[in-house]
């Protein structure tokens, strides 16, 4: 029933109704004016029905409504509004409205480089029911805004977002009205925001994978100034498609008395006989009183209750859980990836206020760093068993992330499982992945090496940027830390080795900025990020870079028979250096976190972007345009 009503709303409130100037002439507008009034009235009635239907399924104290209907968008310099999909990005909306062609097809990427140089505006009418409006607290909650976004509610600017990787929660109570509200988001061109930052520096930052020349801005590599997925600006495996949009779900949330912000299950001691877990519940209340926390888990007889006095604002309540003879969580090939559903219920002054359920895998994961005759070990130990990590680097599955489905993620994780892998590395040039990715890794026993989102670049720092990144790290560490699959946090991809092996040290010493840039590097990767991990995931292991050997001022040597005896290694000699494939028999490392060589796509994949036979010559313009591997381009 609800689906039919939503479809009816879309019919009753068309983009032309919202912007009559889009109509062909004013007479047409006058003729339809009475119809519009009827549509608006009926729409309000229907939305109210839907709101009440939706809200009745949620606890009386809490209302959570996704804002995913009725969105339209336009180019700020233009006048025409078009239907938009949220979550989404502007490229997908332009494609859906036949304004641009598929950028992956043949040479179409070249024709869409104008998109990232424009500002874009999205808007919708947000209906607030009397039930929602009566809540003591009303918040707008954005899981992801890409990237420079000003959020307006009824023409009041509530937020100026500047980080794709963060979540944003805004107090909307003073600005919201009962009934219809105008919600508008202005996305600034990331190029227009960041080119002045590039121009202001008297030296260039390293960002070798930023394909600025393909974007029509010559050598102005601006990716390092934006907290945005690096691969959007191009990489040696993909195109340059710099997106903007509401890329993750948006919600309006109303609550009374209190809400649970998060629950951290700190696994302090785990073995087959007993697990000792400290549960740390962070909650927000709008009045003082007595809070009661109750924790239960399916399959465990015990339950745990903790009472505490709370004050208005943020509160943390802790309790200790002891579980005898737990079923442990194991990786693919070692045993069952058992998950316990844990439910935490919050009551205030005897009245239930909120609850949260998470699936928890009980396990102990360690990175073993022991001295031996060659240097220092680097391997993973799960529940007392030393494991051999078998896996791959994982890059984002699409430049347009919102069109990925559960089926896309499940197929990818099952491919890893069926290939007998037990670990994936979420690589630092992409994103902190969707919750679905980690849920599936938990379910199927795949460990995750989690990079923070920095790769192959130098990043200019200042106090505001460091604080922005600190909040980014907190958001994602808190979001992901309960997943049993998270095995390690890593500061960046290849930045450390680049300083010593790619010529960065000498280059910036000659420019006279080496000390300043090395301070920026250490403040971030040896300061802010490990501080966040220590504070918010204290039992986890942090590794400053990949590859890395344990010393911030020491090289990670490559190409020798005992490469990096103290840490992990990346070996691309068979590809980039055109080494013999036989070198895989001789090159050594404690842990290879990257290696491989370029592969030609499967033929059916080629047909998706190059269906015409004339494009199938490996040196054709289409094939060469899709080849971003640089030194690995085909040789005669």
Short mmCIF file of N, CA and C in Angstrom, two decimals, residues 250-317:
data_model
loop_
_atom_site.label_atom_id
_atom_site.label_comp_id
_atom_site.label_asym_id
_atom_site.label_seq_id
_atom_site.Cartn_x
_atom_site.Cartn_y
_atom_site.Cartn_z
N UNK A 250 19.92 10.06 3.99
CA UNK A 250 19.64 11.22 4.85
C UNK A 250 18.36 10.93 5.63
N UNK A 251 18.32 11.40 6.88
CA UNK A 251 17.18 11.12 7.75
C UNK A 251 16.77 12.38 8.51
N UNK A 252 15.52 12.42 8.91
CA UNK A 252 15.07 13.31 9.97
C UNK A 252 14.68 12.43 11.14
N UNK A 253 15.16 12.78 12.32
CA UNK A 253 14.98 11.94 13.51
C UNK A 253 14.39 12.79 14.62
N UNK A 254 13.35 12.28 15.23
CA UNK A 254 12.76 12.93 16.40
C UNK A 254 12.80 12.01 17.60
N UNK A 255 13.13 12.56 18.78
CA UNK A 255 13.17 11.71 19.98
C UNK A 255 12.89 12.53 21.23
N UNK A 256 12.42 11.81 22.23
CA UNK A 256 12.15 12.39 23.54
C UNK A 256 13.07 11.73 24.56
N UNK A 257 13.42 12.47 25.56
CA UNK A 257 14.12 11.97 26.75
C UNK A 257 15.56 11.55 26.48
N UNK A 258 15.78 10.52 25.63
CA UNK A 258 17.15 10.02 25.46
C UNK A 258 17.24 9.16 24.20
N UNK A 259 18.45 9.04 23.71
CA UNK A 259 18.73 8.13 22.60
C UNK A 259 20.11 7.52 22.78
N UNK A 260 20.29 6.31 22.26
CA UNK A 260 21.60 5.66 22.24
C UNK A 260 22.37 6.19 21.03
N UNK A 261 23.56 6.68 21.27
CA UNK A 261 24.41 7.12 20.16
C UNK A 261 25.21 5.95 19.60
N UNK A 262 25.87 5.20 20.47
CA UNK A 262 26.58 4.00 20.03
C UNK A 262 26.90 3.13 21.24
N UNK A 263 27.16 1.86 20.95
CA UNK A 263 27.58 0.91 21.98
C UNK A 263 28.91 0.30 21.53
N UNK A 264 29.91 0.39 22.38
CA UNK A 264 31.22 -0.17 22.05
C UNK A 264 31.44 -1.41 22.91
N UNK A 265 31.61 -2.55 22.25
CA UNK A 265 31.91 -3.80 22.94
C UNK A 265 33.42 -4.02 22.88
N UNK A 266 34.10 -3.71 23.99
CA UNK A 266 35.56 -3.80 24.03
C UNK A 266 35.93 -5.20 24.52
N UNK A 267 36.49 -6.01 23.63
CA UNK A 267 36.81 -7.40 23.96
C UNK A 267 38.19 -7.44 24.62
N UNK A 268 38.16 -7.38 25.95
CA UNK A 268 39.40 -7.24 26.72
C UNK A 268 40.17 -8.54 26.85
N UNK A 269 39.45 -9.66 26.94
CA UNK A 269 40.11 -10.96 27.09
C UNK A 269 39.19 -12.03 26.51
N UNK A 270 39.71 -12.80 25.55
CA UNK A 270 38.87 -13.79 24.87
C UNK A 270 39.66 -15.09 24.70
N UNK A 271 39.03 -16.18 25.10
CA UNK A 271 39.51 -17.52 24.75
C UNK A 271 38.31 -18.45 24.72
N UNK A 272 38.55 -19.73 24.45
CA UNK A 272 37.44 -20.67 24.30
C UNK A 272 36.68 -20.90 25.60
N UNK A 273 37.31 -20.61 26.75
CA UNK A 273 36.65 -20.84 28.02
C UNK A 273 35.85 -19.63 28.49
N UNK A 274 36.35 -18.44 28.20
CA UNK A 274 35.68 -17.26 28.74
C UNK A 274 36.02 -16.01 27.93
N UNK A 275 35.01 -15.15 27.77
CA UNK A 275 35.22 -13.85 27.14
C UNK A 275 34.84 -12.77 28.13
N UNK A 276 35.75 -11.81 28.32
CA UNK A 276 35.47 -10.66 29.17
C UNK A 276 35.35 -9.43 28.26
N UNK A 277 34.17 -8.83 28.28
CA UNK A 277 33.87 -7.73 27.38
C UNK A 277 33.36 -6.55 28.20
N UNK A 278 33.94 -5.38 27.94
CA UNK A 278 33.43 -4.16 28.57
C UNK A 278 32.51 -3.47 27.58
N UNK A 279 31.24 -3.30 27.96
CA UNK A 279 30.28 -2.60 27.12
C UNK A 279 30.24 -1.15 27.54
N UNK A 280 30.48 -0.27 26.59
CA UNK A 280 30.53 1.17 26.84
C UNK A 280 29.41 1.80 26.02
N UNK A 281 28.36 2.25 26.68
CA UNK A 281 27.17 2.79 26.01
C UNK A 281 27.22 4.31 26.06
N UNK A 282 27.26 4.94 24.89
CA UNK A 282 27.21 6.40 24.80
C UNK A 282 25.78 6.81 24.46
N UNK A 283 25.23 7.70 25.28
CA UNK A 283 23.84 8.11 25.08
C UNK A 283 23.72 9.61 25.28
N UNK A 284 22.65 10.16 24.70
CA UNK A 284 22.34 11.57 24.87
C UNK A 284 20.98 11.69 25.55
N UNK A 285 20.89 12.57 26.52
CA UNK A 285 19.63 12.80 27.22
C UNK A 285 19.32 14.30 27.22
N UNK A 286 18.05 14.64 27.35
CA UNK A 286 17.70 16.05 27.41
C UNK A 286 17.26 16.47 28.81
N UNK A 287 17.43 15.57 29.77
CA UNK A 287 17.13 15.93 31.16
C UNK A 287 17.86 14.99 32.10
N UNK A 288 18.04 15.41 33.30
CA UNK A 288 18.69 14.58 34.31
C UNK A 288 17.74 13.49 34.78
N UNK A 289 18.31 12.40 35.27
CA UNK A 289 17.49 11.31 35.77
C UNK A 289 18.31 10.06 35.97
N UNK A 290 17.62 8.93 36.09
CA UNK A 290 18.30 7.65 36.24
C UNK A 290 18.13 6.85 34.96
N UNK A 291 19.26 6.42 34.41
CA UNK A 291 19.25 5.61 33.20
C UNK A 291 19.53 4.16 33.57
N UNK A 292 18.83 3.26 32.88
CA UNK A 292 19.06 1.83 33.05
C UNK A 292 19.44 1.24 31.70
N UNK A 293 20.55 0.55 31.69
CA UNK A 293 21.03 -0.15 30.49
C UNK A 293 20.86 -1.64 30.72
N UNK A 294 20.19 -2.31 29.78
CA UNK A 294 20.08 -3.76 29.84
C UNK A 294 20.63 -4.33 28.54
N UNK A 295 21.49 -5.33 28.65
CA UNK A 295 22.12 -5.96 27.49
C UNK A 295 21.79 -7.44 27.50
N UNK A 296 21.29 -7.93 26.37
CA UNK A 296 21.00 -9.35 26.19
C UNK A 296 21.62 -9.80 24.87
N UNK A 297 21.87 -11.10 24.78
CA UNK A 297 22.41 -11.65 23.53
C UNK A 297 21.72 -12.97 23.24
N UNK A 298 21.25 -13.14 22.01
CA UNK A 298 20.67 -14.41 21.60
C UNK A 298 21.70 -15.52 21.73
N UNK A 299 21.29 -16.60 22.35
CA UNK A 299 22.20 -17.73 22.51
C UNK A 299 23.02 -17.69 23.77
N UNK A 300 22.88 -16.63 24.58
CA UNK A 300 23.59 -16.52 25.86
C UNK A 300 22.56 -16.32 26.96
N UNK A 301 22.62 -17.16 27.98
CA UNK A 301 21.61 -17.12 29.03
C UNK A 301 21.69 -15.85 29.86
N UNK A 302 22.90 -15.37 30.09
CA UNK A 302 23.07 -14.20 30.94
C UNK A 302 22.46 -12.96 30.31
N UNK A 303 22.07 -12.01 31.17
CA UNK A 303 21.78 -10.64 30.73
C UNK A 303 22.44 -9.72 31.75
N UNK A 304 22.67 -8.48 31.36
CA UNK A 304 23.43 -7.56 32.21
C UNK A 304 22.67 -6.25 32.32
N UNK A 305 22.59 -5.73 33.55
CA UNK A 305 21.87 -4.49 33.80
C UNK A 305 22.77 -3.54 34.56
N UNK A 306 22.75 -2.28 34.16
CA UNK A 306 23.56 -1.25 34.83
C UNK A 306 22.72 0.02 34.95
N UNK A 307 22.68 0.59 36.14
CA UNK A 307 21.97 1.84 36.38
C UNK A 307 22.98 2.95 36.66
N UNK A 308 22.63 4.16 36.24
CA UNK A 308 23.52 5.30 36.49
C UNK A 308 22.72 6.59 36.41
N UNK A 309 23.15 7.57 37.19
CA UNK A 309 22.58 8.90 37.09
C UNK A 309 23.12 9.57 35.83
N UNK A 310 22.24 10.27 35.10
CA UNK A 310 22.66 10.94 33.87
C UNK A 310 22.30 12.42 33.95
N UNK A 311 23.05 13.21 33.19
CA UNK A 311 22.82 14.65 33.10
C UNK A 311 22.43 14.99 31.66
N UNK A 312 21.85 16.14 31.43
CA UNK A 312 21.54 16.52 30.04
C UNK A 312 22.80 16.55 29.18
N UNK A 313 22.68 16.04 27.96
CA UNK A 313 23.82 15.99 27.06
C UNK A 313 24.38 14.59 26.92
N UNK A 314 25.69 14.51 26.71
CA UNK A 314 26.35 13.23 26.46
C UNK A 314 26.68 12.52 27.76
N UNK A 315 26.39 11.21 27.82
CA UNK A 315 26.72 10.37 28.97
C UNK A 315 27.29 9.06 28.48
N UNK A 316 28.17 8.46 29.26
CA UNK A 316 28.74 7.15 28.96
C UNK A 316 28.51 6.24 30.16
N UNK A 317 27.89 5.10 29.92
CA UNK A 317 27.64 4.12 30.97
C UNK A 317 28.38 2.84 30.60
#
